[in-house]
Amino acid sequence: MRTLLLMAAILGLSVQAQASEPAAYDTSALPRDEASLSALDDKQLRLVRRAVNQCDTTDPIFVARLNPSLRPCVTSRVDSAVATSDDPALQAYHAALPHYARYDQYRSASYRQQLLIKQRAP
């Protein structure tokens, strides 16, 4: 019973974490070339990986096995790191990613490429 209550509380927190989507982003802050966008993607992925590693040491094992986008510890750490980075390009890139990709440490480069294509479209 205690485990069920704990799971319900954690899932309730993850729903709250998902509800707080980043504000609209400034598209002019995003780089327009592939190399700069790739560097920005690497920077955001380092923040995600650091948060996942830190949360893996503190979260219970059944929470650590959840998708990172469902883990309040991961989402709050990444969002906080991006918000305090004072890097408008990083903040815009983070907000431009879909929620399920934003916290995925194994996401493919296709999200970055789609964003680059959107920027180049008239």
Tab-separated table of N, CA, C and O in Angstrom:
chain	number	residue	atom	x	y	z
A	1	MET	N	0.818	-1.185	0.000
A	1	MET	CA	0.000	0.000	0.000
A	1	MET	C	0.867	1.256	0.000
A	1	MET	O	0.579	2.207	-0.699
A	2	ARG	N	1.911	1.207	0.813
A	2	ARG	CA	2.798	2.359	0.904
A	2	ARG	C	3.454	2.636	-0.450
A	2	ARG	O	3.614	3.786	-0.855
A	3	THR	N	3.813	1.572	-1.163
A	3	THR	CA	4.427	1.725	-2.478
A	3	THR	C	3.451	2.355	-3.461
A	3	THR	O	3.830	3.212	-4.257
A	4	LEU	N	2.189	1.945	-3.404
A	4	LEU	CA	1.187	2.525	-4.298
A	4	LEU	C	0.996	4.012	-4.032
A	4	LEU	O	0.874	4.813	-4.965
A	5	LEU	N	0.969	4.395	-2.774
A	5	LEU	CA	0.831	5.806	-2.436
A	5	LEU	C	2.033	6.610	-2.909
A	5	LEU	O	1.884	7.727	-3.416
A	6	LEU	N	3.208	6.036	-2.756
A	6	LEU	CA	4.420	6.714	-3.199
A	6	LEU	C	4.423	6.871	-4.717
A	6	LEU	O	4.764	7.937	-5.233
A	7	MET	N	4.031	5.839	-5.440
A	7	MET	CA	3.954	5.924	-6.902
A	7	MET	C	2.940	6.970	-7.338
A	7	MET	O	3.194	7.739	-8.262
A	8	ALA	N	1.791	7.020	-6.674
A	8	ALA	CA	0.773	8.015	-7.018
A	8	ALA	C	1.296	9.425	-6.782
A	8	ALA	O	1.061	10.332	-7.588
A	9	ALA	N	2.016	9.619	-5.694
A	9	ALA	CA	2.581	10.936	-5.402
A	9	ALA	C	3.617	11.329	-6.448
A	9	ALA	O	3.654	12.465	-6.920
A	10	ILE	N	4.449	10.387	-6.844
A	10	ILE	CA	5.488	10.669	-7.833
A	10	ILE	C	4.875	10.964	-9.188
A	10	ILE	O	5.258	11.912	-9.863
A	11	LEU	N	3.895	10.171	-9.581
A	11	LEU	CA	3.236	10.416	-10.859
A	11	LEU	C	2.468	11.725	-10.836
A	11	LEU	O	2.397	12.426	-11.835
A	12	GLY	N	1.913	12.069	-9.700
A	12	GLY	CA	1.250	13.367	-9.567
A	12	GLY	C	2.225	14.503	-9.741
A	12	GLY	O	1.938	15.507	-10.389
A	13	LEU	N	3.427	14.354	-9.197
A	13	LEU	CA	4.447	15.376	-9.363
A	13	LEU	C	4.921	15.453	-10.805
A	13	LEU	O	5.200	16.528	-11.313
A	14	SER	N	4.999	14.305	-11.476
A	14	SER	CA	5.457	14.324	-12.853
A	14	SER	C	4.434	14.994	-13.760
A	14	SER	O	4.803	15.652	-14.724
A	15	VAL	N	3.161	14.858	-13.454
A	15	VAL	CA	2.136	15.557	-14.228
A	15	VAL	C	2.279	17.054	-14.027
A	15	VAL	O	2.176	17.832	-14.978
A	16	GLN	N	2.584	17.484	-12.797
A	16	GLN	CA	2.808	18.900	-12.550
A	16	GLN	C	4.042	19.382	-13.295
A	16	GLN	O	4.060	20.480	-13.827
A	17	ALA	N	5.085	18.570	-13.337
A	17	ALA	CA	6.307	18.954	-14.029
A	17	ALA	C	6.054	19.094	-15.524
A	17	ALA	O	6.588	19.984	-16.167
A	18	GLN	N	5.218	18.211	-16.082
A	18	GLN	CA	4.916	18.299	-17.496
A	18	GLN	C	4.048	19.504	-17.806
A	18	GLN	O	4.128	20.065	-18.884
A	19	ALA	N	3.240	19.910	-16.869
A	19	ALA	CA	2.324	21.014	-17.104
A	19	ALA	C	3.056	22.330	-17.254
A	19	ALA	O	2.543	23.263	-17.859
A	20	SER	N	4.254	22.438	-16.719
A	20	SER	CA	4.978	23.701	-16.788
A	20	SER	C	5.867	23.729	-18.029
A	20	SER	O	7.061	23.492	-17.971
A	21	GLU	N	5.266	23.987	-19.154
A	21	GLU	CA	5.998	24.101	-20.400
A	21	GLU	C	6.769	25.416	-20.408
A	21	GLU	O	6.312	26.415	-19.855
A	22	PRO	N	7.942	25.429	-21.037
A	22	PRO	CA	8.677	26.687	-21.135
A	22	PRO	C	7.883	27.736	-21.896
A	22	PRO	O	7.044	27.414	-22.732
A	23	ALA	N	8.156	28.971	-21.580
A	23	ALA	CA	7.464	30.077	-22.242
A	23	ALA	C	7.837	30.099	-23.727
A	23	ALA	O	8.778	29.438	-24.163
A	24	ALA	N	7.105	30.870	-24.482
A	24	ALA	CA	7.404	31.001	-25.898
A	24	ALA	C	8.845	31.473	-26.052
A	24	ALA	O	9.339	32.264	-25.262
A	25	TYR	N	9.505	30.968	-27.053
A	25	TYR	CA	10.913	31.280	-27.219
A	25	TYR	C	11.134	32.279	-28.341
A	25	TYR	O	10.330	32.418	-29.245
A	26	ASP	N	12.240	32.954	-28.255
A	26	ASP	CA	12.636	33.952	-29.245
A	26	ASP	C	13.412	33.253	-30.349
A	26	ASP	O	14.554	32.846	-30.145
A	27	THR	N	12.803	33.104	-31.505
A	27	THR	CA	13.451	32.395	-32.606
A	27	THR	C	14.695	33.117	-33.108
A	27	THR	O	15.585	32.487	-33.659
A	28	SER	N	14.774	34.410	-32.893
A	28	SER	CA	15.955	35.145	-33.348
A	28	SER	C	17.190	34.809	-32.515
A	28	SER	O	18.317	35.075	-32.932
A	29	ALA	N	17.002	34.215	-31.338
A	29	ALA	CA	18.133	33.851	-30.483
A	29	ALA	C	18.788	32.545	-30.932
A	29	ALA	O	19.913	32.257	-30.527
A	30	LEU	N	18.102	31.790	-31.764
A	30	LEU	CA	18.639	30.505	-32.226
A	30	LEU	C	19.645	30.716	-33.360
A	30	LEU	O	19.424	31.544	-34.244
A	31	PRO	N	20.751	29.968	-33.337
A	31	PRO	CA	21.711	30.069	-34.444
A	31	PRO	C	21.119	29.501	-35.726
A	31	PRO	O	20.262	28.623	-35.687
A	32	ARG	N	21.583	29.989	-36.843
A	32	ARG	CA	21.044	29.580	-38.142
A	32	ARG	C	21.917	28.558	-38.867
A	32	ARG	O	21.531	28.048	-39.902
A	33	ASP	N	23.109	28.276	-38.348
A	33	ASP	CA	23.985	27.332	-39.034
A	33	ASP	C	24.055	26.009	-38.270
A	33	ASP	O	23.837	25.956	-37.063
A	34	GLU	N	24.396	24.962	-39.004
A	34	GLU	CA	24.404	23.602	-38.461
A	34	GLU	C	25.414	23.438	-37.327
A	34	GLU	O	25.110	22.830	-36.305
A	35	ALA	N	26.606	24.000	-37.470
A	35	ALA	CA	27.651	23.815	-36.459
A	35	ALA	C	27.264	24.457	-35.125
A	35	ALA	O	27.437	23.850	-34.066
A	36	SER	N	26.728	25.653	-35.166
A	36	SER	CA	26.333	26.342	-33.933
A	36	SER	C	25.145	25.654	-33.270
A	36	SER	O	25.090	25.538	-32.050
A	37	LEU	N	24.209	25.200	-34.086
A	37	LEU	CA	23.051	24.499	-33.545
A	37	LEU	C	23.464	23.157	-32.946
A	37	LEU	O	22.935	22.752	-31.906
A	38	SER	N	24.421	22.504	-33.556
A	38	SER	CA	24.930	21.248	-33.029
A	38	SER	C	25.627	21.466	-31.682
A	38	SER	O	25.457	20.674	-30.746
A	39	ALA	N	26.396	22.540	-31.571
A	39	ALA	CA	27.058	22.862	-30.300
A	39	ALA	C	26.033	23.162	-29.220
A	39	ALA	O	26.198	22.773	-28.053
A	40	LEU	N	24.963	23.833	-29.595
A	40	LEU	CA	23.893	24.149	-28.647
A	40	LEU	C	23.174	22.873	-28.197
A	40	LEU	O	22.850	22.722	-27.013
A	41	ASP	N	22.957	21.962	-29.136
A	41	ASP	CA	22.339	20.680	-28.814
A	41	ASP	C	23.220	19.896	-27.843
A	41	ASP	O	22.723	19.320	-26.867
A	42	ASP	N	24.523	19.894	-28.086
A	42	ASP	CA	25.454	19.204	-27.182
A	42	ASP	C	25.422	19.816	-25.783
A	42	ASP	O	25.453	19.093	-24.777
A	43	LYS	N	25.341	21.123	-25.712
A	43	LYS	CA	25.298	21.817	-24.416
A	43	LYS	C	24.029	21.438	-23.642
A	43	LYS	O	24.078	21.157	-22.444
A	44	GLN	N	22.895	21.401	-24.333
A	44	GLN	CA	21.635	21.045	-23.687
A	44	GLN	C	21.648	19.576	-23.271
A	44	GLN	O	21.174	19.234	-22.191
A	45	LEU	N	22.212	18.706	-24.104
A	45	LEU	CA	22.301	17.285	-23.758
A	45	LEU	C	23.200	17.057	-22.544
A	45	LEU	O	22.923	16.180	-21.725
A	46	ARG	N	24.277	17.831	-22.406
A	46	ARG	CA	25.130	17.702	-21.219
A	46	ARG	C	24.345	18.037	-19.950
A	46	ARG	O	24.499	17.373	-18.924
A	47	LEU	N	23.495	19.053	-20.024
A	47	LEU	CA	22.661	19.402	-18.871
A	47	LEU	C	21.697	18.268	-18.533
A	47	LEU	O	21.491	17.944	-17.359
A	48	VAL	N	21.110	17.661	-19.561
A	48	VAL	CA	20.177	16.552	-19.344
A	48	VAL	C	20.898	15.358	-18.737
A	48	VAL	O	20.431	14.777	-17.753
A	49	ARG	N	22.047	15.013	-19.290
A	49	ARG	CA	22.792	13.857	-18.775
A	49	ARG	C	23.260	14.071	-17.344
A	49	ARG	O	23.217	13.160	-16.522
A	50	ARG	N	23.688	15.292	-17.044
A	50	ARG	CA	24.108	15.592	-15.676
A	50	ARG	C	22.931	15.448	-14.716
A	50	ARG	O	23.050	14.858	-13.638
A	51	ALA	N	21.767	15.957	-15.110
A	51	ALA	CA	20.580	15.866	-14.251
A	51	ALA	C	20.163	14.410	-14.055
A	51	ALA	O	19.829	14.005	-12.937
A	52	VAL	N	20.171	13.620	-15.118
A	52	VAL	CA	19.795	12.210	-15.005
A	52	VAL	C	20.759	11.483	-14.065
A	52	VAL	O	20.330	10.726	-13.191
A	53	ASN	N	22.055	11.727	-14.216
A	53	ASN	CA	23.036	11.069	-13.347
A	53	ASN	C	22.861	11.481	-11.891
A	53	ASN	O	22.945	10.653	-10.987
A	54	GLN	N	22.622	12.754	-11.645
A	54	GLN	CA	22.423	13.217	-10.276
A	54	GLN	C	21.147	12.633	-9.682
A	54	GLN	O	21.124	12.224	-8.519
A	55	CYS	N	20.098	12.589	-10.465
A	55	CYS	CA	18.825	12.072	-9.966
A	55	CYS	C	18.857	10.557	-9.789
A	55	CYS	O	18.160	10.022	-8.924
A	56	ASP	N	19.654	9.867	-10.589
A	56	ASP	CA	19.773	8.417	-10.433
A	56	ASP	C	20.334	8.046	-9.064
A	56	ASP	O	20.020	6.986	-8.531
A	57	THR	N	21.154	8.898	-8.502
A	57	THR	CA	21.744	8.600	-7.193
A	57	THR	C	20.787	8.894	-6.042
A	57	THR	O	20.960	8.350	-4.951
A	58	THR	N	19.787	9.733	-6.277
A	58	THR	CA	18.880	10.104	-5.182
A	58	THR	C	17.488	9.513	-5.304
A	58	THR	O	16.810	9.337	-4.296
A	59	ASP	N	17.034	9.241	-6.519
A	59	ASP	CA	15.681	8.704	-6.713
A	59	ASP	C	15.627	7.227	-6.346
A	59	ASP	O	16.603	6.501	-6.550
A	60	PRO	N	14.487	6.765	-5.850
A	60	PRO	CA	14.320	5.315	-5.636
A	60	PRO	C	14.447	4.581	-6.968
A	60	PRO	O	14.191	5.148	-8.030
A	61	ILE	N	14.807	3.323	-6.924
A	61	ILE	CA	15.100	2.552	-8.128
A	61	ILE	C	13.916	2.491	-9.092
A	61	ILE	O	14.090	2.583	-10.298
A	62	PHE	N	12.688	2.391	-8.567
A	62	PHE	CA	11.540	2.299	-9.475
A	62	PHE	C	11.259	3.629	-10.159
A	62	PHE	O	10.693	3.668	-11.237
A	63	VAL	N	11.679	4.722	-9.577
A	63	VAL	CA	11.531	6.032	-10.216
A	63	VAL	C	12.654	6.234	-11.225
A	63	VAL	O	12.446	6.789	-12.301
A	64	ALA	N	13.846	5.780	-10.893
A	64	ALA	CA	14.999	5.936	-11.779
A	64	ALA	C	14.799	5.213	-13.104
A	64	ALA	O	15.427	5.557	-14.096
A	65	ARG	N	13.919	4.219	-13.124
A	65	ARG	CA	13.673	3.474	-14.364
A	65	ARG	C	12.632	4.132	-15.254
A	65	ARG	O	12.412	3.700	-16.377
A	66	LEU	N	11.992	5.186	-14.772
A	66	LEU	CA	11.002	5.891	-15.578
A	66	LEU	C	11.687	6.695	-16.679
A	66	LEU	O	12.861	7.026	-16.593
A	67	ASN	N	10.926	7.028	-17.691
A	67	ASN	CA	11.389	7.920	-18.740
A	67	ASN	C	11.795	9.240	-18.076
A	67	ASN	O	11.060	9.769	-17.258
A	68	PRO	N	12.964	9.814	-18.417
A	68	PRO	CA	13.403	11.053	-17.769
A	68	PRO	C	12.400	12.199	-17.869
A	68	PRO	O	12.322	13.034	-16.973
A	69	SER	N	11.601	12.245	-18.928
A	69	SER	CA	10.623	13.330	-19.047
A	69	SER	C	9.473	13.173	-18.051
A	69	SER	O	8.694	14.095	-17.860
A	70	LEU	N	9.384	12.004	-17.393
A	70	LEU	CA	8.362	11.777	-16.368
A	70	LEU	C	8.922	11.936	-14.959
A	70	LEU	O	8.181	11.797	-13.990
A	71	ARG	N	10.204	12.203	-14.846
A	71	ARG	CA	10.841	12.295	-13.533
A	71	ARG	C	10.956	13.761	-13.114
A	71	ARG	O	11.680	14.539	-13.727
A	72	PRO	N	10.251	14.141	-12.071
A	72	PRO	CA	10.290	15.542	-11.620
A	72	PRO	C	11.695	16.023	-11.288
A	72	PRO	O	12.027	17.178	-11.543
A	73	CYS	N	12.509	15.155	-10.747
A	73	CYS	CA	13.883	15.537	-10.398
A	73	CYS	C	14.640	15.969	-11.649
A	73	CYS	O	15.316	17.001	-11.653
A	74	VAL	N	14.523	15.210	-12.722
A	74	VAL	CA	15.248	15.510	-13.956
A	74	VAL	C	14.704	16.778	-14.599
A	74	VAL	O	15.466	17.691	-14.949
A	75	THR	N	13.398	16.851	-14.756
A	75	THR	CA	12.821	18.004	-15.440
A	75	THR	C	13.103	19.306	-14.686
A	75	THR	O	13.439	20.314	-15.295
A	76	SER	N	12.992	19.271	-13.376
A	76	SER	CA	13.224	20.506	-12.619
A	76	SER	C	14.692	20.918	-12.648
A	76	SER	O	15.012	22.100	-12.759
A	77	ARG	N	15.611	19.951	-12.586
A	77	ARG	CA	17.038	20.290	-12.638
A	77	ARG	C	17.435	20.860	-13.997
A	77	ARG	O	18.179	21.834	-14.081
A	78	VAL	N	16.950	20.246	-15.057
A	78	VAL	CA	17.289	20.729	-16.394
A	78	VAL	C	16.679	22.108	-16.620
A	78	VAL	O	17.362	23.036	-17.085
A	79	ASP	N	15.403	22.261	-16.291
A	79	ASP	CA	14.753	23.559	-16.471
A	79	ASP	C	15.445	24.648	-15.665
A	79	ASP	O	15.638	25.768	-16.146
A	80	SER	N	15.848	24.328	-14.453
A	80	SER	CA	16.531	25.295	-13.609
A	80	SER	C	17.899	25.662	-14.182
A	80	SER	O	18.281	26.837	-14.205
A	81	ALA	N	18.631	24.668	-14.646
A	81	ALA	CA	19.960	24.928	-15.219
A	81	ALA	C	19.858	25.784	-16.472
A	81	ALA	O	20.666	26.694	-16.686
A	82	VAL	N	18.860	25.522	-17.302
A	82	VAL	CA	18.674	26.310	-18.521
A	82	VAL	C	18.259	27.740	-18.158
A	82	VAL	O	18.777	28.713	-18.720
A	83	ALA	N	17.343	27.878	-17.213
A	83	ALA	CA	16.853	29.209	-16.839
A	83	ALA	C	17.948	30.083	-16.234
A	83	ALA	O	17.968	31.295	-16.441
A	84	THR	N	18.859	29.481	-15.495
A	84	THR	CA	19.916	30.258	-14.847
A	84	THR	C	21.176	30.362	-15.696
A	84	THR	O	22.173	30.923	-15.245
A	85	SER	N	21.138	29.861	-16.910
A	85	SER	CA	22.326	29.851	-17.760
A	85	SER	C	22.667	31.224	-18.338
A	85	SER	O	23.774	31.432	-18.793
A	86	ASP	N	21.735	32.134	-18.376
A	86	ASP	CA	21.925	33.447	-19.003
A	86	ASP	C	22.368	33.315	-20.460
A	86	ASP	O	23.136	34.128	-20.962
A	87	ASP	N	21.895	32.259	-21.109
A	87	ASP	CA	22.194	32.010	-22.516
A	87	ASP	C	20.865	31.978	-23.276
A	87	ASP	O	20.160	30.972	-23.257
A	88	PRO	N	20.505	33.091	-23.931
A	88	PRO	CA	19.212	33.137	-24.626
A	88	PRO	C	19.076	32.072	-25.718
A	88	PRO	O	17.990	31.557	-25.951
A	89	ALA	N	20.186	31.727	-26.371
A	89	ALA	CA	20.123	30.706	-27.417
A	89	ALA	C	19.799	29.340	-26.810
A	89	ALA	O	18.984	28.589	-27.345
A	90	LEU	N	20.427	29.017	-25.687
A	90	LEU	CA	20.148	27.746	-25.006
A	90	LEU	C	18.705	27.703	-24.513
A	90	LEU	O	18.025	26.697	-24.655
A	91	GLN	N	18.224	28.795	-23.962
A	91	GLN	CA	16.844	28.853	-23.474
A	91	GLN	C	15.856	28.690	-24.626
A	91	GLN	O	14.857	27.977	-24.504
A	92	ALA	N	16.143	29.327	-25.761
A	92	ALA	CA	15.259	29.214	-26.922
A	92	ALA	C	15.289	27.792	-27.483
A	92	ALA	O	14.249	27.236	-27.850
A	93	TYR	N	16.469	27.187	-27.539
A	93	TYR	CA	16.583	25.825	-28.064
A	93	TYR	C	15.852	24.837	-27.162
A	93	TYR	O	15.131	23.959	-27.649
A	94	HIS	N	16.020	24.994	-25.870
A	94	HIS	CA	15.355	24.122	-24.898
A	94	HIS	C	13.832	24.213	-25.048
A	94	HIS	O	13.136	23.205	-25.045
A	95	ALA	N	13.340	25.419	-25.198
A	95	ALA	CA	11.896	25.616	-25.347
A	95	ALA	C	11.381	25.127	-26.690
A	95	ALA	O	10.227	24.711	-26.798
A	96	ALA	N	12.230	25.150	-27.715
A	96	ALA	CA	11.810	24.732	-29.050
A	96	ALA	C	11.678	23.218	-29.176
A	96	ALA	O	10.937	22.727	-30.029
A	97	LEU	N	12.371	22.480	-28.328
A	97	LEU	CA	12.293	21.016	-28.389
A	97	LEU	C	10.942	20.525	-27.879
A	97	LEU	O	10.401	21.086	-26.921
A	98	PRO	N	10.400	19.464	-28.468
A	98	PRO	CA	9.183	18.862	-27.922
A	98	PRO	C	9.460	18.309	-26.524
A	98	PRO	O	10.587	17.918	-26.213
A	99	HIS	N	8.444	18.272	-25.680
A	99	HIS	CA	8.636	17.867	-24.286
A	99	HIS	C	9.294	16.501	-24.169
A	99	HIS	O	10.206	16.317	-23.358
A	100	TYR	N	8.865	15.535	-24.954
A	100	TYR	CA	9.401	14.185	-24.835
A	100	TYR	C	10.866	14.117	-25.279
A	100	TYR	O	11.594	13.222	-24.865
A	101	ALA	N	11.331	15.036	-26.094
A	101	ALA	CA	12.727	15.055	-26.534
A	101	ALA	C	13.588	15.951	-25.658
A	101	ALA	O	14.797	15.758	-25.572
A	102	ARG	N	12.968	16.897	-25.002
A	102	ARG	CA	13.694	17.896	-24.203
A	102	ARG	C	14.524	17.259	-23.094
A	102	ARG	O	15.602	17.754	-22.759
A	103	TYR	N	14.056	16.174	-22.514
A	103	TYR	CA	14.741	15.538	-21.395
A	103	TYR	C	15.298	14.164	-21.755
A	103	TYR	O	15.692	13.409	-20.888
A	104	ASP	N	15.348	13.838	-23.041
A	104	ASP	CA	15.817	12.537	-23.505
A	104	ASP	C	17.311	12.611	-23.783
A	104	ASP	O	17.744	13.265	-24.730
A	105	GLN	N	18.095	11.924	-22.971
A	105	GLN	CA	19.544	11.965	-23.137
A	105	GLN	C	20.016	11.163	-24.339
A	105	GLN	O	21.174	11.263	-24.744
A	106	TYR	N	19.124	10.384	-24.944
A	106	TYR	CA	19.476	9.569	-26.105
A	106	TYR	C	18.748	10.032	-27.373
A	106	TYR	O	18.637	9.272	-28.321
A	107	ARG	N	18.278	11.252	-27.397
A	107	ARG	CA	17.513	11.701	-28.563
A	107	ARG	C	18.410	11.781	-29.797
A	107	ARG	O	19.618	11.984	-29.711
A	108	SER	N	17.769	11.626	-30.935
A	108	SER	CA	18.519	11.644	-32.189
A	108	SER	C	18.735	13.084	-32.651
A	108	SER	O	18.131	14.024	-32.133
A	109	ALA	N	19.555	13.228	-33.644
A	109	ALA	CA	19.860	14.545	-34.204
A	109	ALA	C	18.718	15.061	-35.071
A	109	ALA	O	18.747	16.212	-35.508
A	110	SER	N	17.707	14.252	-35.293
A	110	SER	CA	16.609	14.683	-36.175
A	110	SER	C	15.857	15.887	-35.620
A	110	SER	O	15.372	16.707	-36.392
A	111	TYR	N	15.786	16.027	-34.300
A	111	TYR	CA	15.102	17.194	-33.723
A	111	TYR	C	15.855	18.475	-34.059
A	111	TYR	O	15.266	19.493	-34.408
A	112	ARG	N	17.170	18.412	-33.971
A	112	ARG	CA	17.999	19.563	-34.305
A	112	ARG	C	17.853	19.883	-35.792
A	112	ARG	O	17.733	21.035	-36.192
A	113	GLN	N	17.854	18.844	-36.629
A	113	GLN	CA	17.748	19.046	-38.067
A	113	GLN	C	16.381	19.615	-38.448
A	113	GLN	O	16.292	20.491	-39.313
A	114	GLN	N	15.322	19.160	-37.778
A	114	GLN	CA	13.989	19.703	-38.051
A	114	GLN	C	13.916	21.175	-37.688
A	114	GLN	O	13.299	21.969	-38.396
A	115	LEU	N	14.544	21.540	-36.594
A	115	LEU	CA	14.557	22.936	-36.175
A	115	LEU	C	15.325	23.795	-37.172
A	115	LEU	O	14.907	24.903	-37.503
A	116	LEU	N	16.413	23.280	-37.684
A	116	LEU	CA	17.204	23.993	-38.681
A	116	LEU	C	16.397	24.190	-39.961
A	116	LEU	O	16.409	25.276	-40.552
A	117	ILE	N	15.661	23.176	-40.369
A	117	ILE	CA	14.819	23.283	-41.571
A	117	ILE	C	13.724	24.314	-41.354
A	117	ILE	O	13.440	25.122	-42.243
A	118	LYS	N	13.108	24.331	-40.166
A	118	LYS	CA	12.069	25.324	-39.867
A	118	LYS	C	12.613	26.745	-39.957
A	118	LYS	O	11.944	27.639	-40.432
A	119	GLN	N	13.821	26.942	-39.470
A	119	GLN	CA	14.408	28.268	-39.466
A	119	GLN	C	14.720	28.748	-40.876
A	119	GLN	O	14.629	29.940	-41.158
A	120	ARG	N	15.093	27.831	-41.740
A	120	ARG	CA	15.462	28.219	-43.105
A	120	ARG	C	14.245	28.402	-43.998
A	120	ARG	O	14.356	28.993	-45.070
A	121	ALA	N	13.104	27.890	-43.586
A	121	ALA	CA	11.885	28.050	-44.386
A	121	ALA	C	11.438	29.508	-44.342
A	121	ALA	O	11.543	30.163	-43.308
A	122	PRO	N	10.907	30.010	-45.472
A	122	PRO	CA	10.484	31.425	-45.492
A	122	PRO	C	9.299	31.724	-44.649
A	122	PRO	O	8.549	31.099	-44.172
